[in-house]
Coordinates of C-alpha atoms in Angstrom, one line a residue:
M61 CA -12.5 33.3 20.8
R62 CA -9.7 32.0 18.6
V63 CA -8.2 34.5 16.1
A64 CA -6.2 33.5 13.0
V65 CA -3.9 35.9 11.2
A66 CA -2.4 35.0 7.8
K67 CA 1.1 35.1 6.4
Y68 CA -0.3 35.0 2.9
P69 CA 2.0 34.2 0.0
I70 CA 1.1 36.3 -3.0
G71 CA 0.2 34.1 -6.0
M72 CA -0.8 34.5 -9.6
P73 CA -4.5 33.5 -10.0
V74 CA -5.4 33.3 -13.7
D75 CA -8.9 34.6 -13.0
F76 CA -11.4 35.4 -10.2
D77 CA -12.6 31.8 -10.0
A78 CA -9.1 30.6 -9.2
F79 CA -8.7 33.4 -6.7
A80 CA -12.0 32.4 -5.0
R81 CA -11.0 28.7 -4.8
R82 CA -7.8 29.7 -3.0
Q83 CA -9.6 31.9 -0.6
A84 CA -12.0 29.1 0.3
A85 CA -9.1 26.7 0.9
C86 CA -7.2 29.2 3.0
L87 CA -10.1 30.3 5.1
G88 CA -11.2 26.6 5.5
E89 CA -7.8 26.0 7.0
A90 CA -8.4 28.8 9.5
K91 CA -11.7 27.4 10.4
A92 CA -10.2 23.9 10.9
L93 CA -7.8 25.6 13.4
G94 CA -10.9 26.6 15.4
A95 CA -10.8 30.3 14.4
R96 CA -13.7 32.6 15.0
I97 CA -12.0 35.5 13.3
A98 CA -9.7 35.3 10.3
V99 CA -7.6 38.2 9.1
L100 CA -5.9 38.4 5.6
P101 CA -3.3 41.0 4.6
E102 CA -3.5 44.5 3.2
Y103 CA -3.6 44.9 -0.6
L104 CA -5.0 41.3 -1.1
S105 CA -7.2 42.5 -3.9
L106 CA -4.2 43.4 -6.0
E107 CA -3.4 39.7 -6.3
L108 CA -6.4 39.6 -8.7
A109 CA -4.4 41.9 -11.1
A110 CA -2.3 38.8 -11.9
G111 CA -5.0 37.7 -14.2
F112 CA -4.9 40.9 -16.2
A113 CA -2.8 41.6 -19.3
A114 CA 0.9 42.2 -18.5
E115 CA 0.7 45.9 -19.4
V116 CA -2.2 46.3 -17.0
R117 CA -0.9 44.3 -14.0
S118 CA 2.5 46.1 -14.2
D119 CA 0.8 49.5 -13.9
L120 CA -0.9 50.4 -10.6
H121 CA -3.3 52.9 -12.0
A122 CA -4.4 50.5 -14.8
S123 CA -4.8 47.7 -12.2
L124 CA -7.0 49.8 -10.0
V125 CA -9.3 50.7 -12.9
A126 CA -9.5 47.0 -14.0
L127 CA -10.2 45.8 -10.4
Q128 CA -13.4 47.8 -9.9
P129 CA -15.8 45.5 -11.9
L130 CA -14.7 42.7 -9.5
R131 CA -15.8 44.6 -6.4
Q132 CA -19.3 42.9 -6.2
A133 CA -17.9 39.5 -6.8
W134 CA -15.3 40.2 -4.0
C135 CA -18.0 41.1 -1.6
D136 CA -20.2 38.2 -2.6
L137 CA -17.3 35.7 -2.1
Y138 CA -16.4 36.8 1.4
R139 CA -20.1 37.2 2.5
R140 CA -20.7 33.6 1.3
L141 CA -17.6 32.2 3.0
A142 CA -18.4 34.0 6.3
R143 CA -21.8 32.4 6.3
E144 CA -20.7 28.9 5.2
L145 CA -17.7 28.8 7.6
D146 CA -19.5 30.6 10.4
L147 CA -16.5 32.9 10.5
Y148 CA -15.8 36.6 10.9
I149 CA -13.5 37.6 8.0
V150 CA -11.3 40.6 7.3
P151 CA -10.2 39.9 3.7
G152 CA -7.2 42.3 3.7
S153 CA -8.1 45.4 1.7
F154 CA -9.6 46.4 -1.6
L155 CA -8.6 49.7 -3.3
L156 CA -12.1 51.0 -4.0
E157 CA -12.9 53.9 -6.3
V158 CA -14.9 56.5 -4.5
G159 CA -15.4 59.0 -7.4
E160 CA -13.4 61.1 -9.8
G161 CA -10.7 58.5 -10.2
R162 CA -9.8 58.5 -6.5
Y163 CA -9.4 55.3 -4.4
R164 CA -9.6 54.4 -0.7
N165 CA -7.7 51.5 0.8
R166 CA -10.7 49.7 2.4
A167 CA -10.6 46.8 4.8
D168 CA -13.9 45.0 4.8
W169 CA -15.5 43.1 7.7
F170 CA -17.8 40.2 6.9
A171 CA -19.9 38.6 9.6
P172 CA -21.6 35.2 9.5
D173 CA -25.0 36.8 9.8
G174 CA -24.5 38.7 6.6
L175 CA -23.4 42.1 8.1
H176 CA -20.8 43.9 6.0
G177 CA -18.8 46.8 7.4
W178 CA -15.5 48.4 6.6
Q179 CA -12.6 50.6 7.8
D180 CA -10.7 52.8 5.4
K181 CA -7.0 53.4 5.9
L182 CA -6.6 56.9 7.5
Q183 CA -2.9 57.6 7.0
L184 CA -1.1 57.2 3.7
T185 CA 2.4 56.0 3.2
G186 CA 4.8 57.7 0.9
Y187 CA 4.1 55.2 -1.8
E188 CA 0.4 55.7 -1.6
K189 CA 0.7 59.5 -1.6
S190 CA 3.0 59.3 -4.7
S191 CA 0.4 57.3 -6.6
G192 CA -1.6 60.5 -6.9
V193 CA -4.9 58.6 -6.8
I194 CA -5.2 57.1 -3.3
E195 CA -6.9 59.2 -0.6
P196 CA -7.2 58.7 3.1
G197 CA -10.4 57.7 4.9
D198 CA -12.0 60.1 7.3
A199 CA -13.8 58.0 10.0
L200 CA -13.3 55.2 12.5
H201 CA -15.6 52.3 12.7
G202 CA -16.1 49.4 15.2
F203 CA -17.6 46.0 14.8
D204 CA -19.4 43.5 17.0
C205 CA -18.1 40.0 17.4
D206 CA -20.1 37.8 19.7
G207 CA -20.7 40.6 22.1
H208 CA -17.2 42.0 21.9
R209 CA -16.0 45.2 20.2
V210 CA -13.4 44.8 17.5
G211 CA -11.6 47.5 15.5
I212 CA -9.3 47.6 12.4
A213 CA -6.2 49.6 11.8
V214 CA -4.8 49.2 8.3
C215 CA -1.0 48.8 8.3
Y216 CA 0.5 52.3 8.7
D217 CA -2.5 53.3 10.8
V218 CA -1.3 51.2 13.7
E219 CA 1.7 53.5 14.1
F220 CA -0.5 56.4 15.3
P221 CA -1.6 56.2 18.9
L222 CA -4.5 58.7 19.0
P223 CA -6.9 57.1 16.5
V224 CA -6.3 53.7 18.1
R225 CA -6.8 55.2 21.5
A226 CA -10.2 56.5 20.3
Q227 CA -11.1 53.0 19.2
Y228 CA -10.1 51.7 22.7
E229 CA -12.3 54.4 24.3
A230 CA -15.2 53.3 22.1
G231 CA -14.9 49.8 23.6
V232 CA -12.5 48.0 21.3
R233 CA -10.5 45.3 23.0
L234 CA -9.2 43.5 19.9
L235 CA -7.5 45.4 17.1
L236 CA -7.1 43.7 13.7
V237 CA -4.2 44.9 11.5
P238 CA -4.0 43.8 7.9
S239 CA -0.6 44.8 6.7
C240 CA 1.8 44.7 3.7
T241 CA 5.5 45.8 4.0
D242 CA 8.3 45.4 1.5
T243 CA 11.3 46.1 3.7
A244 CA 12.7 44.9 7.0
A245 CA 12.4 48.5 8.3
G246 CA 8.7 48.7 7.3
A247 CA 8.0 45.3 8.9
T248 CA 9.7 46.5 12.1
R249 CA 7.7 49.7 12.2
V250 CA 4.4 47.9 12.0
R251 CA 5.5 45.3 14.5
V252 CA 6.6 48.0 17.0
G253 CA 3.4 49.9 16.4
C254 CA 1.4 46.8 17.2
L255 CA 3.3 46.2 20.4
A256 CA 3.0 49.8 21.4
R257 CA -0.7 49.9 20.9
A258 CA -1.2 46.6 22.9
L259 CA 0.9 48.2 25.7
E260 CA -0.8 51.6 25.8
N261 CA -4.4 50.3 25.6
R262 CA -3.9 47.0 27.3
F263 CA -5.7 45.0 24.6
F264 CA -5.0 42.4 22.0
V265 CA -3.6 43.2 18.5
A266 CA -3.7 40.7 15.6
Q267 CA -1.5 41.4 12.5
A268 CA -1.7 39.7 9.1
V269 CA 1.1 40.1 6.5
T270 CA 1.8 39.4 2.8
A271 CA 4.6 37.0 2.0
G272 CA 6.8 36.1 -0.9
E273 CA 7.6 38.0 -4.1
A274 CA 5.4 39.2 -7.0
A275 CA 7.7 40.8 -9.5
W276 CA 4.7 41.4 -11.8
S277 CA 3.1 43.9 -9.3
P278 CA 4.4 47.4 -8.5
A279 CA 2.7 47.2 -5.1
L280 CA 3.2 43.6 -4.1
D281 CA 6.7 43.1 -5.4
V282 CA 8.5 42.1 -2.2
N283 CA 6.9 41.2 1.1
T284 CA 8.3 40.8 4.6
G285 CA 7.2 40.1 8.2
E286 CA 5.5 37.4 10.3
A287 CA 1.8 37.2 11.1
T288 CA 1.5 37.8 14.9
L289 CA -0.9 38.0 17.7
Y290 CA 0.1 40.5 20.5
A291 CA -1.0 41.0 24.1
P292 CA -0.1 43.4 26.9
M293 CA 3.4 42.7 28.4
D294 CA 2.2 42.0 31.9
H295 CA 1.0 39.4 34.4
G296 CA -0.8 36.5 32.7
F297 CA 0.7 37.2 29.2
P298 CA 4.0 36.6 27.5
A299 CA 6.8 38.9 28.6
D300 CA 7.6 39.8 25.0
G301 CA 3.9 40.4 24.2
V302 CA 3.8 37.7 21.5
L303 CA 1.0 35.1 21.9
A304 CA 1.6 33.4 18.5
A305 CA 3.5 34.1 15.3
T306 CA 4.1 32.3 12.0
H307 CA 7.4 30.7 11.2
G308 CA 8.7 29.4 7.9
E309 CA 6.0 28.3 5.5
A310 CA 3.1 28.4 8.0
L311 CA 0.1 30.1 6.6
W312 CA -1.7 30.9 9.8
A313 CA -0.9 31.9 13.4
C314 CA -3.9 31.1 15.6
H315 CA -4.4 31.7 19.3
E316 CA -7.2 32.0 21.9
I317 CA -8.1 35.5 22.8
D318 CA -9.5 35.5 26.3
L319 CA -11.1 38.9 26.8
S320 CA -12.3 38.0 30.3
A321 CA -8.8 37.1 31.3
L322 CA -7.7 40.5 29.9
E323 CA -10.1 42.3 32.2
R324 CA -9.2 40.1 35.2
S325 CA -5.5 40.8 34.7
R326 CA -6.0 44.5 35.2
E327 CA -6.5 43.8 38.9
C328 CA -2.9 42.6 39.4
A329 CA -1.3 44.7 36.7
Q330 CA 2.3 45.8 37.1
V331 CA 1.5 48.9 35.1
A332 CA -1.8 50.3 33.9
N333 CA -1.0 52.3 30.8
D334 CA -4.7 52.3 29.7
R335 CA -5.9 53.8 33.0
D336 CA -2.9 56.1 33.4
W337 CA -3.3 57.5 29.9
P338 CA -5.2 60.7 31.1
A339 CA -2.4 61.5 33.6
Q340 CA 0.0 62.5 30.8
L341 CA -2.5 65.1 29.7
A342 CA -3.5 66.4 33.1
T343 CA -0.8 69.0 33.6
P344 CA 0.4 71.0 30.6
L345 CA 4.0 70.4 30.0
R346 CA 6.3 73.4 29.6
R347 CA 8.2 73.6 26.5
W348 CA 11.9 72.6 26.7
E349 CA 13.2 76.1 26.3
E350 CA 10.8 77.4 28.9
A351 CA 11.8 74.7 31.4
I352 CA 15.6 75.1 30.9
P353 CA 17.2 78.4 29.9
L354 CA 19.3 78.1 26.8
A355 CA 22.7 79.6 26.0
D356 CA 24.0 79.6 22.4
G357 CA 21.5 76.9 21.6
M358 CA 22.7 74.5 24.3
P359 CA 21.2 73.6 27.7
E360 CA 22.9 75.4 30.5
T361 CA 24.8 73.2 33.0
E362 CA 22.6 72.3 35.9
Q363 CA 23.8 74.0 39.0
V364 CA 23.8 71.6 41.9
P365 CA 23.4 73.4 45.3
E366 CA 26.0 73.0 47.9
T367 CA 25.1 71.0 50.9
A368 CA 26.1 71.7 54.5

């Protein structure tokens, strides 16, 4: 299948209809590239706040409250586009109220047959914690795409190996990562996380990003990074693990994901991190201070035995 990931420039739609027209145009472009799956970036729903009054869009809490009445229209829009374009769509994420003024950062999954699933962000960044109203999700989900298992890790979640490993062990062979980063360091952390997860689990990772500046939004103010498709760094795949990436003003990076080739490549792999994963847990590792005696807080000099 072909997978498309967006480097999505944040705009200022005047209302939901303007937002919907742009989504149709963007996803239509992905379909024209031959995509079967299209991934948009984290926090995409906050672009809708551009149509609110200035005092609302400049305040995260007020924006989240004002977004909630648009939730049904959001779902209806992407459900319709998935059906009309015959496309699996991850429309970034929607900060959804789950009760008592608390919100979850939810990445939806819309299938052409009308199926709607989701994956909530499990780990919160410092910004999300400081908001005081965003809470983490508590479950992992997987999705079927033409007989293959697909998972989602929302931005920061891809920096944690164990939940992603659980997705791999549940059959996931393609991980979709809607992301939003506002510094070069943040973009690097997510990129390294994507590369590491592709290496450890020997599967594909597809990352979408936000782009441009939105001074009117406290969450979407500055955006960095390139949308990228990653593969294991081994025989049959690029040495740097990058299958495709956006450059300049390109909206989409799109590439064929050959899951059968992924399985075949295991037979001639230089390394097999996915299969060797249990070996790191097989023998309990002694703690450093148990393994090497300490003197005054420093490791003792290793004594090299004399040889005859």
